[in-house]
JSON list of C-alpha atoms in Angstrom, two decimals:
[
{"chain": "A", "resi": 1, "resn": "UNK", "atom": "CA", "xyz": [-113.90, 172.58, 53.80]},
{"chain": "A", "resi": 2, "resn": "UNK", "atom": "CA", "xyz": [-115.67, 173.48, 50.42]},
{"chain": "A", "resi": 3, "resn": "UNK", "atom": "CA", "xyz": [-117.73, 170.19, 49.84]},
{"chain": "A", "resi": 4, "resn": "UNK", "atom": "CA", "xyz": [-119.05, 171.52, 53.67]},
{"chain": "A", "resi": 5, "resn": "UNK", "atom": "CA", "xyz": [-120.27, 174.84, 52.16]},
{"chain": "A", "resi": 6, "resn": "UNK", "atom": "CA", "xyz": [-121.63, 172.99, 49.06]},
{"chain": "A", "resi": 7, "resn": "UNK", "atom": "CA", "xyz": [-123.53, 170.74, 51.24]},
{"chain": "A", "resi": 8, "resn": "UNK", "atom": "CA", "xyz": [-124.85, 174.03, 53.27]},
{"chain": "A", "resi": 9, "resn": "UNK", "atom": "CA", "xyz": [-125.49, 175.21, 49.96]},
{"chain": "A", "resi": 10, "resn": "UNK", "atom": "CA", "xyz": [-127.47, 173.32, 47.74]},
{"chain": "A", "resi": 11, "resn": "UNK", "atom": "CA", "xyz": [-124.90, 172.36, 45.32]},
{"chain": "A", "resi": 12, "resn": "UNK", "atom": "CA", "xyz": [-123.22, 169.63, 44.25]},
{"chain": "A", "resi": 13, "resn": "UNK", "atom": "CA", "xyz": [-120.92, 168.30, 46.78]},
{"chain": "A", "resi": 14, "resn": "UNK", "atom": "CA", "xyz": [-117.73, 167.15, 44.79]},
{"chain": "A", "resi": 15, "resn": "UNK", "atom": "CA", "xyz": [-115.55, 169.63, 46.66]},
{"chain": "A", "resi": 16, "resn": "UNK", "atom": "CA", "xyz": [-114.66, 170.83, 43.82]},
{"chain": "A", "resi": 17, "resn": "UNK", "atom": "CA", "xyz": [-114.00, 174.88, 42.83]},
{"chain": "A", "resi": 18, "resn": "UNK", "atom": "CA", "xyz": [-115.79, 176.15, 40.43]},
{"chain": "A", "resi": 19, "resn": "UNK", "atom": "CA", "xyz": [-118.04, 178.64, 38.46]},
{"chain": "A", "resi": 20, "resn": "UNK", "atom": "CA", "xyz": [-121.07, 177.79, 40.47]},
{"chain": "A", "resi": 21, "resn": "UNK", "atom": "CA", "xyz": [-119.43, 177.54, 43.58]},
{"chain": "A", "resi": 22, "resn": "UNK", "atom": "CA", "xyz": [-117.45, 180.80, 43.20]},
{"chain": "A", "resi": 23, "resn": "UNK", "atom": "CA", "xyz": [-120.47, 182.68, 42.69]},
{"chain": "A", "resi": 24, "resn": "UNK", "atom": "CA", "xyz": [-122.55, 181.28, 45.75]},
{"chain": "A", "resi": 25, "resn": "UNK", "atom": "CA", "xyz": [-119.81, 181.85, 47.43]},
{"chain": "A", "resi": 26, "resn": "UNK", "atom": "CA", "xyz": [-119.70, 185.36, 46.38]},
{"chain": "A", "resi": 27, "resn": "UNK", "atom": "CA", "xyz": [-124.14, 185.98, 46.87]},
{"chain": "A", "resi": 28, "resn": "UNK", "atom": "CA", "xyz": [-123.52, 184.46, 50.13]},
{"chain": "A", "resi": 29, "resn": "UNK", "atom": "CA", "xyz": [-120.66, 186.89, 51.24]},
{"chain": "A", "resi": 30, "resn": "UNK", "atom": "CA", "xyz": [-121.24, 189.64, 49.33]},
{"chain": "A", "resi": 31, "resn": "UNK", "atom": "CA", "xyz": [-117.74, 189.80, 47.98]},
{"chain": "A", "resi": 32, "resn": "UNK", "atom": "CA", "xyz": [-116.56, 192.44, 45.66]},
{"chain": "A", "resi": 33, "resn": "UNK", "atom": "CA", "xyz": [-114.09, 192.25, 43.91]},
{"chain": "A", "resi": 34, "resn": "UNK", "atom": "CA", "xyz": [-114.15, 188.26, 43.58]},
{"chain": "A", "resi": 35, "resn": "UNK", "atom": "CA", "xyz": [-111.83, 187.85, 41.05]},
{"chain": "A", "resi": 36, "resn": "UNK", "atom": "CA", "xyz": [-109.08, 189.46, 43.10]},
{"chain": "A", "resi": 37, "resn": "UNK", "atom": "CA", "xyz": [-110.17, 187.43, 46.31]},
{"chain": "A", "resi": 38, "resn": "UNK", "atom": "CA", "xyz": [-110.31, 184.16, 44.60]},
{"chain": "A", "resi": 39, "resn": "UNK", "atom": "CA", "xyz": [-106.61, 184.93, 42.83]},
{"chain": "A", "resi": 40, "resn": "UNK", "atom": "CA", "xyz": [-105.53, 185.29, 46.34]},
{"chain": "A", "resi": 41, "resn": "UNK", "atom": "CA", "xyz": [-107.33, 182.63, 48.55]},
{"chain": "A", "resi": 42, "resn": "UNK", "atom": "CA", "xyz": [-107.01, 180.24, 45.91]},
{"chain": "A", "resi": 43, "resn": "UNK", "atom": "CA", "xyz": [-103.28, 180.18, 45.81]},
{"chain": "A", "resi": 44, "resn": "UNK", "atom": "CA", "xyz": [-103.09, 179.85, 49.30]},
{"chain": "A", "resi": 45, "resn": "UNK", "atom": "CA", "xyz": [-105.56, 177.25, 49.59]},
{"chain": "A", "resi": 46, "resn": "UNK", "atom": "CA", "xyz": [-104.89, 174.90, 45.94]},
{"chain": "A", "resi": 47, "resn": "UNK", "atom": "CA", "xyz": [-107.78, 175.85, 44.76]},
{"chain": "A", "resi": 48, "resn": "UNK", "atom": "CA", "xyz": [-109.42, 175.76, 47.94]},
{"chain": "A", "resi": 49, "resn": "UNK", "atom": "CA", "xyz": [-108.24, 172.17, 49.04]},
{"chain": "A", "resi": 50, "resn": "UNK", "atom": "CA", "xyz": [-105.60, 172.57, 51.57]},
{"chain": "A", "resi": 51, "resn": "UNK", "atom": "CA", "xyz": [-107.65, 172.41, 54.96]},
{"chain": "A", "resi": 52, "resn": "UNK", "atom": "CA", "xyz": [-104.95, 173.11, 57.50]},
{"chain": "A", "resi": 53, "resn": "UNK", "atom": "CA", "xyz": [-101.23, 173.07, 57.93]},
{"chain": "A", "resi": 54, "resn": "UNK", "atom": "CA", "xyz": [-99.66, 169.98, 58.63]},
{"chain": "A", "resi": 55, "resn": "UNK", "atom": "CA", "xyz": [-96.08, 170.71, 60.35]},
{"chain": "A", "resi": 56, "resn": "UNK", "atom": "CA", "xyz": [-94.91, 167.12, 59.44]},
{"chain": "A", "resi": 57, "resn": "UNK", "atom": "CA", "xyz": [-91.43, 167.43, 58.19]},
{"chain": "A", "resi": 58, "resn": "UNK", "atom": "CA", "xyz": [-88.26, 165.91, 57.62]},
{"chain": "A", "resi": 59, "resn": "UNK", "atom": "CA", "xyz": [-85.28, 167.29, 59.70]},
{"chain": "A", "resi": 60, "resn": "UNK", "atom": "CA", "xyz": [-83.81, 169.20, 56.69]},
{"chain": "A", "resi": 61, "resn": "UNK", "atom": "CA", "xyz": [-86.60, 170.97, 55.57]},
{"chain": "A", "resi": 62, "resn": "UNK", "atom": "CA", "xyz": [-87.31, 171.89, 59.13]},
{"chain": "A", "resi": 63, "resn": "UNK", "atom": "CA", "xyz": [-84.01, 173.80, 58.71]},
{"chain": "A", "resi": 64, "resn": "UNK", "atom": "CA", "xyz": [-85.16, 175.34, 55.50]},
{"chain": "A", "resi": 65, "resn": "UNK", "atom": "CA", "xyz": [-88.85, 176.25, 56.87]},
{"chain": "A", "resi": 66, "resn": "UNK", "atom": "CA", "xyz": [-88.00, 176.94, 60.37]},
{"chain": "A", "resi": 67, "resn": "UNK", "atom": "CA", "xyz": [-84.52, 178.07, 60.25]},
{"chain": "A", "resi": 68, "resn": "UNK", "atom": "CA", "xyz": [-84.49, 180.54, 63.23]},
{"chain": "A", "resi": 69, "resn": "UNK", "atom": "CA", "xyz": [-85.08, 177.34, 65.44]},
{"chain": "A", "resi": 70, "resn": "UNK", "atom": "CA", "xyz": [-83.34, 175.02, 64.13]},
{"chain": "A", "resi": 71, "resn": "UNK", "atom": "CA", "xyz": [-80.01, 176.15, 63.72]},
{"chain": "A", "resi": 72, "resn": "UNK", "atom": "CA", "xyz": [-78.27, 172.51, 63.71]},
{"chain": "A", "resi": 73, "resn": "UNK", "atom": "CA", "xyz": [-79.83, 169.29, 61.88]},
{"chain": "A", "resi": 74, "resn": "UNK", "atom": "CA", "xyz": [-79.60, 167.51, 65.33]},
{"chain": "A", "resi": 75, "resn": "UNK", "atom": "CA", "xyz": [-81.77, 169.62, 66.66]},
{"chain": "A", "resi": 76, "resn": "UNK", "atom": "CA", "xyz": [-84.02, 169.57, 63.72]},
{"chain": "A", "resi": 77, "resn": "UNK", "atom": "CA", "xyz": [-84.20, 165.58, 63.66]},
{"chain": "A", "resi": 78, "resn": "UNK", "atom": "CA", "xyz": [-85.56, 165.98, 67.61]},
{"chain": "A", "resi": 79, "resn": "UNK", "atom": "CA", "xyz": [-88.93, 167.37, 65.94]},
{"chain": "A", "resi": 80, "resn": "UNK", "atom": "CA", "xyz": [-89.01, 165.54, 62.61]},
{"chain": "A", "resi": 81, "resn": "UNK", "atom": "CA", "xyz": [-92.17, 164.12, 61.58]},
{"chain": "A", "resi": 82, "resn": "UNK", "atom": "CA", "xyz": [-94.02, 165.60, 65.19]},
{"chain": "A", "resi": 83, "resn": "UNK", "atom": "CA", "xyz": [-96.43, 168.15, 64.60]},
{"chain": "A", "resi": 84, "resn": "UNK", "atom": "CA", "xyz": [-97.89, 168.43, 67.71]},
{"chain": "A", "resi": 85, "resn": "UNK", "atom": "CA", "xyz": [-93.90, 168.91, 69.51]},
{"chain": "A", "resi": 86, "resn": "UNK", "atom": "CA", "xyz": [-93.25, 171.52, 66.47]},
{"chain": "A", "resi": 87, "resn": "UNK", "atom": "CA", "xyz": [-96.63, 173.54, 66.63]},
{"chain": "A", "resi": 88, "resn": "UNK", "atom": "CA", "xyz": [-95.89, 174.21, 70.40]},
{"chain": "A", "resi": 89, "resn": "UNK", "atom": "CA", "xyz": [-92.50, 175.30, 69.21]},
{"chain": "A", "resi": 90, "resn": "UNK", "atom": "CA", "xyz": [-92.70, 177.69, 66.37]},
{"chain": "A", "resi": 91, "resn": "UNK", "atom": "CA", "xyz": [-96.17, 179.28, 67.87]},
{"chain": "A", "resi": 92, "resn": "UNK", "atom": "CA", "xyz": [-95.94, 178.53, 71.58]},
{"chain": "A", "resi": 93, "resn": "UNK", "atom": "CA", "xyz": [-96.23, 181.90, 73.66]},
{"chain": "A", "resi": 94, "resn": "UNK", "atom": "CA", "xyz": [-97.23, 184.52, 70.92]},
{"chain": "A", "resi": 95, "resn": "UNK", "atom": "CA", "xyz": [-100.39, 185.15, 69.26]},
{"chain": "A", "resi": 96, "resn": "UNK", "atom": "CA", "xyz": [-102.20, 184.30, 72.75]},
{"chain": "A", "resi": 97, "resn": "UNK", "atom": "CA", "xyz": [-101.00, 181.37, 72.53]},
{"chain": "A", "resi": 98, "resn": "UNK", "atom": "CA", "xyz": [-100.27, 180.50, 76.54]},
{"chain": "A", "resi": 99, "resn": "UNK", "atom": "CA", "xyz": [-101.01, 177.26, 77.45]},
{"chain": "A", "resi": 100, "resn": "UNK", "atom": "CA", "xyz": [-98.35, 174.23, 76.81]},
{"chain": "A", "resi": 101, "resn": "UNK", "atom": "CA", "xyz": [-100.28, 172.52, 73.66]},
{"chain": "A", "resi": 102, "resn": "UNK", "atom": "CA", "xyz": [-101.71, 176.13, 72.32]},
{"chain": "A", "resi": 103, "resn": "UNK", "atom": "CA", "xyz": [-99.32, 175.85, 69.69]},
{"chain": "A", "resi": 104, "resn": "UNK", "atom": "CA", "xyz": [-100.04, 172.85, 68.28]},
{"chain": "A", "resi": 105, "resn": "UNK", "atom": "CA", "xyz": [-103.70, 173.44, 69.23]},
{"chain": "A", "resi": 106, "resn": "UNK", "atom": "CA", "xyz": [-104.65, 176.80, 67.27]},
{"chain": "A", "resi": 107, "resn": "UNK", "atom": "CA", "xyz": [-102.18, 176.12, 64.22]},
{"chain": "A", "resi": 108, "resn": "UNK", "atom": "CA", "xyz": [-102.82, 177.12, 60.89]},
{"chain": "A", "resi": 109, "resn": "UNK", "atom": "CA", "xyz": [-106.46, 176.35, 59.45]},
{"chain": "A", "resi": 110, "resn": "UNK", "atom": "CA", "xyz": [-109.01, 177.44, 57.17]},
{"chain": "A", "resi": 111, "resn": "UNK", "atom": "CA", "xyz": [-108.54, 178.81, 53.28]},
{"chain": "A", "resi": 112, "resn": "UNK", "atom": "CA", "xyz": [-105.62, 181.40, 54.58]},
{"chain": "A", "resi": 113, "resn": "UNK", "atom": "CA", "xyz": [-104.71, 179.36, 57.35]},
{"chain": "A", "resi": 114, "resn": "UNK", "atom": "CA", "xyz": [-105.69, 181.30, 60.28]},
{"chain": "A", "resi": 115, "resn": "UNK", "atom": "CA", "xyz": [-103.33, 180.92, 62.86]},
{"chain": "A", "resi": 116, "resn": "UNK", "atom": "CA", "xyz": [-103.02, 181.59, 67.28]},
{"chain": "A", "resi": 117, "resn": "UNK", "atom": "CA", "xyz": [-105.11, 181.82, 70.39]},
{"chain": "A", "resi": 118, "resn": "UNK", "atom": "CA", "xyz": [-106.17, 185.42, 69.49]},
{"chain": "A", "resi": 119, "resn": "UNK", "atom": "CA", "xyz": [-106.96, 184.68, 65.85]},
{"chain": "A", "resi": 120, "resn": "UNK", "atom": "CA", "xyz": [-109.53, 181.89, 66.87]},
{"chain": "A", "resi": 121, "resn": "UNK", "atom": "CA", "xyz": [-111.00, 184.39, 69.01]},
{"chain": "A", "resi": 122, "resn": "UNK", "atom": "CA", "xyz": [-111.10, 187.13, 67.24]},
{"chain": "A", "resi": 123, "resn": "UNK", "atom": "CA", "xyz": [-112.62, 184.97, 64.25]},
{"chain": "A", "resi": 124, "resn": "UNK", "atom": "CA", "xyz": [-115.26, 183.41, 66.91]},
{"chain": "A", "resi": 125, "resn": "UNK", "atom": "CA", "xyz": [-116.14, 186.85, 67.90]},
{"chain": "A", "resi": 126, "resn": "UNK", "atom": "CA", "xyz": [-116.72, 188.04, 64.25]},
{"chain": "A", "resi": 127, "resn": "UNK", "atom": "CA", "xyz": [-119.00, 184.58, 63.45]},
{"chain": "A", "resi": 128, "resn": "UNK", "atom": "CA", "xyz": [-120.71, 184.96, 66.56]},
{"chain": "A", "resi": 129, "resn": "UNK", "atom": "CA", "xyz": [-121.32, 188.92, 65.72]},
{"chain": "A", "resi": 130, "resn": "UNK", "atom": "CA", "xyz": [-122.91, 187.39, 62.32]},
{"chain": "A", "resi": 131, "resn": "UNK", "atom": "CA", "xyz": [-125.31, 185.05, 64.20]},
{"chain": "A", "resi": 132, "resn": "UNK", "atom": "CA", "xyz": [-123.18, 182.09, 62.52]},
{"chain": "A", "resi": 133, "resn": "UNK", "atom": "CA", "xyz": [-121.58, 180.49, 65.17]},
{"chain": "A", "resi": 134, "resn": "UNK", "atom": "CA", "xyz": [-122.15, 180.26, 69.52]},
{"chain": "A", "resi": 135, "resn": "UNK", "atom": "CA", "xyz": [-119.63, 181.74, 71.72]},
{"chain": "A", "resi": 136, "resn": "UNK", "atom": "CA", "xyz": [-117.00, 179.24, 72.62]},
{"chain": "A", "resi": 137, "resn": "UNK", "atom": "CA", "xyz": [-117.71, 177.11, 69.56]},
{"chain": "A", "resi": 138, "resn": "UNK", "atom": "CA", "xyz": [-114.53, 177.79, 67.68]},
{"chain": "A", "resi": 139, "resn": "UNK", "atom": "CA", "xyz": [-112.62, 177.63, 71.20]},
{"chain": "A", "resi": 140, "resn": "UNK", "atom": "CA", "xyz": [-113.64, 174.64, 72.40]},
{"chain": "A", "resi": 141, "resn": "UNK", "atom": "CA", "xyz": [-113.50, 172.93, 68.60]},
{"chain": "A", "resi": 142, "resn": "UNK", "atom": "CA", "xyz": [-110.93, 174.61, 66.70]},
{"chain": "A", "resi": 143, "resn": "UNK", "atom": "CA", "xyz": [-111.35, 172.19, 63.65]},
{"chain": "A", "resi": 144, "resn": "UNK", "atom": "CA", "xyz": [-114.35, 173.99, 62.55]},
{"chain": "A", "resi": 145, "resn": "UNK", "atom": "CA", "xyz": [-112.16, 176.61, 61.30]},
{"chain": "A", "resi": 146, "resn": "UNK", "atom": "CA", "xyz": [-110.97, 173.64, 58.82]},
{"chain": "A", "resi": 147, "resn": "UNK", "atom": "CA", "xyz": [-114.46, 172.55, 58.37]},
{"chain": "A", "resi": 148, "resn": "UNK", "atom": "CA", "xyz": [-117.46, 174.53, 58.91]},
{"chain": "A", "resi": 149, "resn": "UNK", "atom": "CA", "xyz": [-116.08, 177.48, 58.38]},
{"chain": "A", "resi": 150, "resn": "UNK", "atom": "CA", "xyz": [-113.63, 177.37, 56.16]},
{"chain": "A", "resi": 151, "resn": "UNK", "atom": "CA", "xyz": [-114.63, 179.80, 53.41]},
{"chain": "A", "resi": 152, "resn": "UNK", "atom": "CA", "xyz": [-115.78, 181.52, 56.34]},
{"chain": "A", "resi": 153, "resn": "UNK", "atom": "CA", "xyz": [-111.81, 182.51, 57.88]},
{"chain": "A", "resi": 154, "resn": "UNK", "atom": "CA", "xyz": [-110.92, 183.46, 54.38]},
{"chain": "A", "resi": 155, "resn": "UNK", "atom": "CA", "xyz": [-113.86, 186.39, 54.62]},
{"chain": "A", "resi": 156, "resn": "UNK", "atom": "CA", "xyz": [-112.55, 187.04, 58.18]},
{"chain": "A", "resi": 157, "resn": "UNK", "atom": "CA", "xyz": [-109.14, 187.60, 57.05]},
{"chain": "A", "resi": 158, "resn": "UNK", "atom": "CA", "xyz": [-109.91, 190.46, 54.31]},
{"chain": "A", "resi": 159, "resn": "UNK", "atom": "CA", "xyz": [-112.50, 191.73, 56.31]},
{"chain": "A", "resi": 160, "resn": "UNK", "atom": "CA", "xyz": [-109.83, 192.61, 59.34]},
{"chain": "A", "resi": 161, "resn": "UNK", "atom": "CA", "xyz": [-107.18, 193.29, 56.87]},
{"chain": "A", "resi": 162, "resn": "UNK", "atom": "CA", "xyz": [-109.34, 195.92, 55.32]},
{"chain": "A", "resi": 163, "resn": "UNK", "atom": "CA", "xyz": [-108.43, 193.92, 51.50]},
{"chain": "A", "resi": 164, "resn": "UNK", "atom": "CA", "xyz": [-111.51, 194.47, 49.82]},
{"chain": "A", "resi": 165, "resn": "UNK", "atom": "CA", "xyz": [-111.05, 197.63, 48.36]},
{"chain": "A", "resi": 166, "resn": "UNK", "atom": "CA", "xyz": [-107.70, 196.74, 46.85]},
{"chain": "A", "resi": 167, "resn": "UNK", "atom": "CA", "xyz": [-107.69, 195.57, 43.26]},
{"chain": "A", "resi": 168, "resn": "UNK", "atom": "CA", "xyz": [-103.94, 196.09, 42.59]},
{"chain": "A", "resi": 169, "resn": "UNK", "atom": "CA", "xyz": [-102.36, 192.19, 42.15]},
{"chain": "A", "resi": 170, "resn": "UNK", "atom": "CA", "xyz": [-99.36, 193.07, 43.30]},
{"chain": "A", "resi": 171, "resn": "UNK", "atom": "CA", "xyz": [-100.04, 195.50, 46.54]},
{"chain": "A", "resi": 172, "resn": "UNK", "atom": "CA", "xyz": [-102.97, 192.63, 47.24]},
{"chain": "A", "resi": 173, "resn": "UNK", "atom": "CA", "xyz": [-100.29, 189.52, 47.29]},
{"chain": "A", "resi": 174, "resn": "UNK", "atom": "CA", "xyz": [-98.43, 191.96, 49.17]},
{"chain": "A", "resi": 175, "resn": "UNK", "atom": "CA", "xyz": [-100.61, 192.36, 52.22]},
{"chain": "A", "resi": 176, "resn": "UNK", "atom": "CA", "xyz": [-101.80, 188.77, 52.01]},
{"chain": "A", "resi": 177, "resn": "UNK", "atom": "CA", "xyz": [-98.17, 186.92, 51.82]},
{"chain": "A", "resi": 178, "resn": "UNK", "atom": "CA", "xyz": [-95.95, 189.47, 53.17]},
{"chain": "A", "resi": 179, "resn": "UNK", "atom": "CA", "xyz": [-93.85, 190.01, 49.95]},
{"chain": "A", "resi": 180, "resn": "UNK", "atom": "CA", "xyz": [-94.44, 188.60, 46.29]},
{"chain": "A", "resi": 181, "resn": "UNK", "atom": "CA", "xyz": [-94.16, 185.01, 46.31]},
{"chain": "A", "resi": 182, "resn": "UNK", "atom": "CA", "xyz": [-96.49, 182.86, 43.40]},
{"chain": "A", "resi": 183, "resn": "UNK", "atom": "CA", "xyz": [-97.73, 186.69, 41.95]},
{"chain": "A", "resi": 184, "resn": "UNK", "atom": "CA", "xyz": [-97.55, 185.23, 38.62]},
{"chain": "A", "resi": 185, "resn": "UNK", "atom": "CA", "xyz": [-99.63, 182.42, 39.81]},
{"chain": "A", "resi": 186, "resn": "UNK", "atom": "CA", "xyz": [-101.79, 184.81, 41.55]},
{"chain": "A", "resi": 187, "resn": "UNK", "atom": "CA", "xyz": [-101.92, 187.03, 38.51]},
{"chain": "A", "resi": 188, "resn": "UNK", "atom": "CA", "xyz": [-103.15, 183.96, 36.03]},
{"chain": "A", "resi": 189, "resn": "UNK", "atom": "CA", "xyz": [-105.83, 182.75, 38.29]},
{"chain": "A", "resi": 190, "resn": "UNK", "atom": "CA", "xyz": [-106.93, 186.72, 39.00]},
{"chain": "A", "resi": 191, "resn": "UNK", "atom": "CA", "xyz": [-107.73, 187.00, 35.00]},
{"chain": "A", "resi": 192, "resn": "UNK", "atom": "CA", "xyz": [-108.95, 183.83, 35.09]},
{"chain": "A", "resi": 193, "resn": "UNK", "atom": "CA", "xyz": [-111.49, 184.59, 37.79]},
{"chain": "A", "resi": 194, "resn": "UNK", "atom": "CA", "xyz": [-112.50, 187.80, 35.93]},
{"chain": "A", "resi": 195, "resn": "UNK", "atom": "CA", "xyz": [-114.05, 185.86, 32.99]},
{"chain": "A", "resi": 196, "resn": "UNK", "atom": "CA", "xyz": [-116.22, 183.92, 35.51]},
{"chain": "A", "resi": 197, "resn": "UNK", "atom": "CA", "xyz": [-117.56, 186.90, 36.51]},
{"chain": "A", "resi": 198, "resn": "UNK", "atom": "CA", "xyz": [-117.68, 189.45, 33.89]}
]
């Protein structure tokens, strides 16, 4: 997570986000337009403290999160509180996700929560291409995604979404969420951002 880059870093390793932080961050990966990145991964992430999705939930909420599979609350109760029986569920057999516990296996990790078989790859491909990580590594050890590089998949993800030259709030939040949900939050910590680096 971030008190992993820190450490990598030379900072202080409280894990927590920052000034400092933001703008090593930004020398490191050469971001532009950081205000607009951090607006975006930041709301995702909590400020850069949620490492990976959890898929623990009650039976009703599965209904409300997961509605398209769990049409009845009996059903829903069958994979309350079991990540590992949901993950295989709601991502089994898409994303390249083909073996039985792929689901569960490549869930959602990282500062955008990267997500499926063909994500991790892809992602592994485009550290390896960087001389940053060995083939295989991210394969064989998925939780590096929620570790070692977890700034990392955030970079990947705007990078392959082509996101950097887009400085619109809205039309960003757009392309990173799918529709509009927290803009206002992502709008406040966008101008926030911009003082840090103005």
């Amino acid at each position: 997570m971030l008190i992993d880059f820190q450490k990598k870093y030379g900072l202080v390793a409280d894990g927590k986000f920052g000034p400092v932080t933001a703008k090593k961050i930004v020398e490191v990966f050469k971001i532009k337009h950081p205000a607009q990145f951090f607006g975006q991964v930041c709301h995702e992430s909590l400020d850069l403290t949620i490492k990976e999705e959890s898929l623990s939930y009650t039976a009703s909420r599965l209904q409300e999160v997961f509605p398209k599979y769990f049409p009845t609350y009996s059903k829903a109760k069958e994979y309350e509180r079991n990540p590992q029986k949901l993950g295989n569920l709601v991502y089994g057999n898409r994303m390249g996700n083909s073996n039985p516990n792929d689901g569960y296996y490549f869930r959602g990790r990282g500062a955008v929560q990267l997500t499926g078989r063909d994500n991790y790859k892809a992602f592994e491909k485009w550290l390896v291409k960087r001389g940053l990580c060995k083939v295989n590594e991210i394969m064989l050890s998925p939780d590096l995604v929620s570790s070692k590089f977890y700034i990392e998949s955030a970079v990947f993800f705007f990078d392959t979404k082509n996101l950097w030259k887009i400085t619109d709030i809205e039309k960003l939040t757009k392309k990173v969420n799918g529709g509009t949900n927290g803009l206002q939050d992502r709008i406040n910590r966008t101008n926030k951002y911009l003082k840090w680096f103005s």
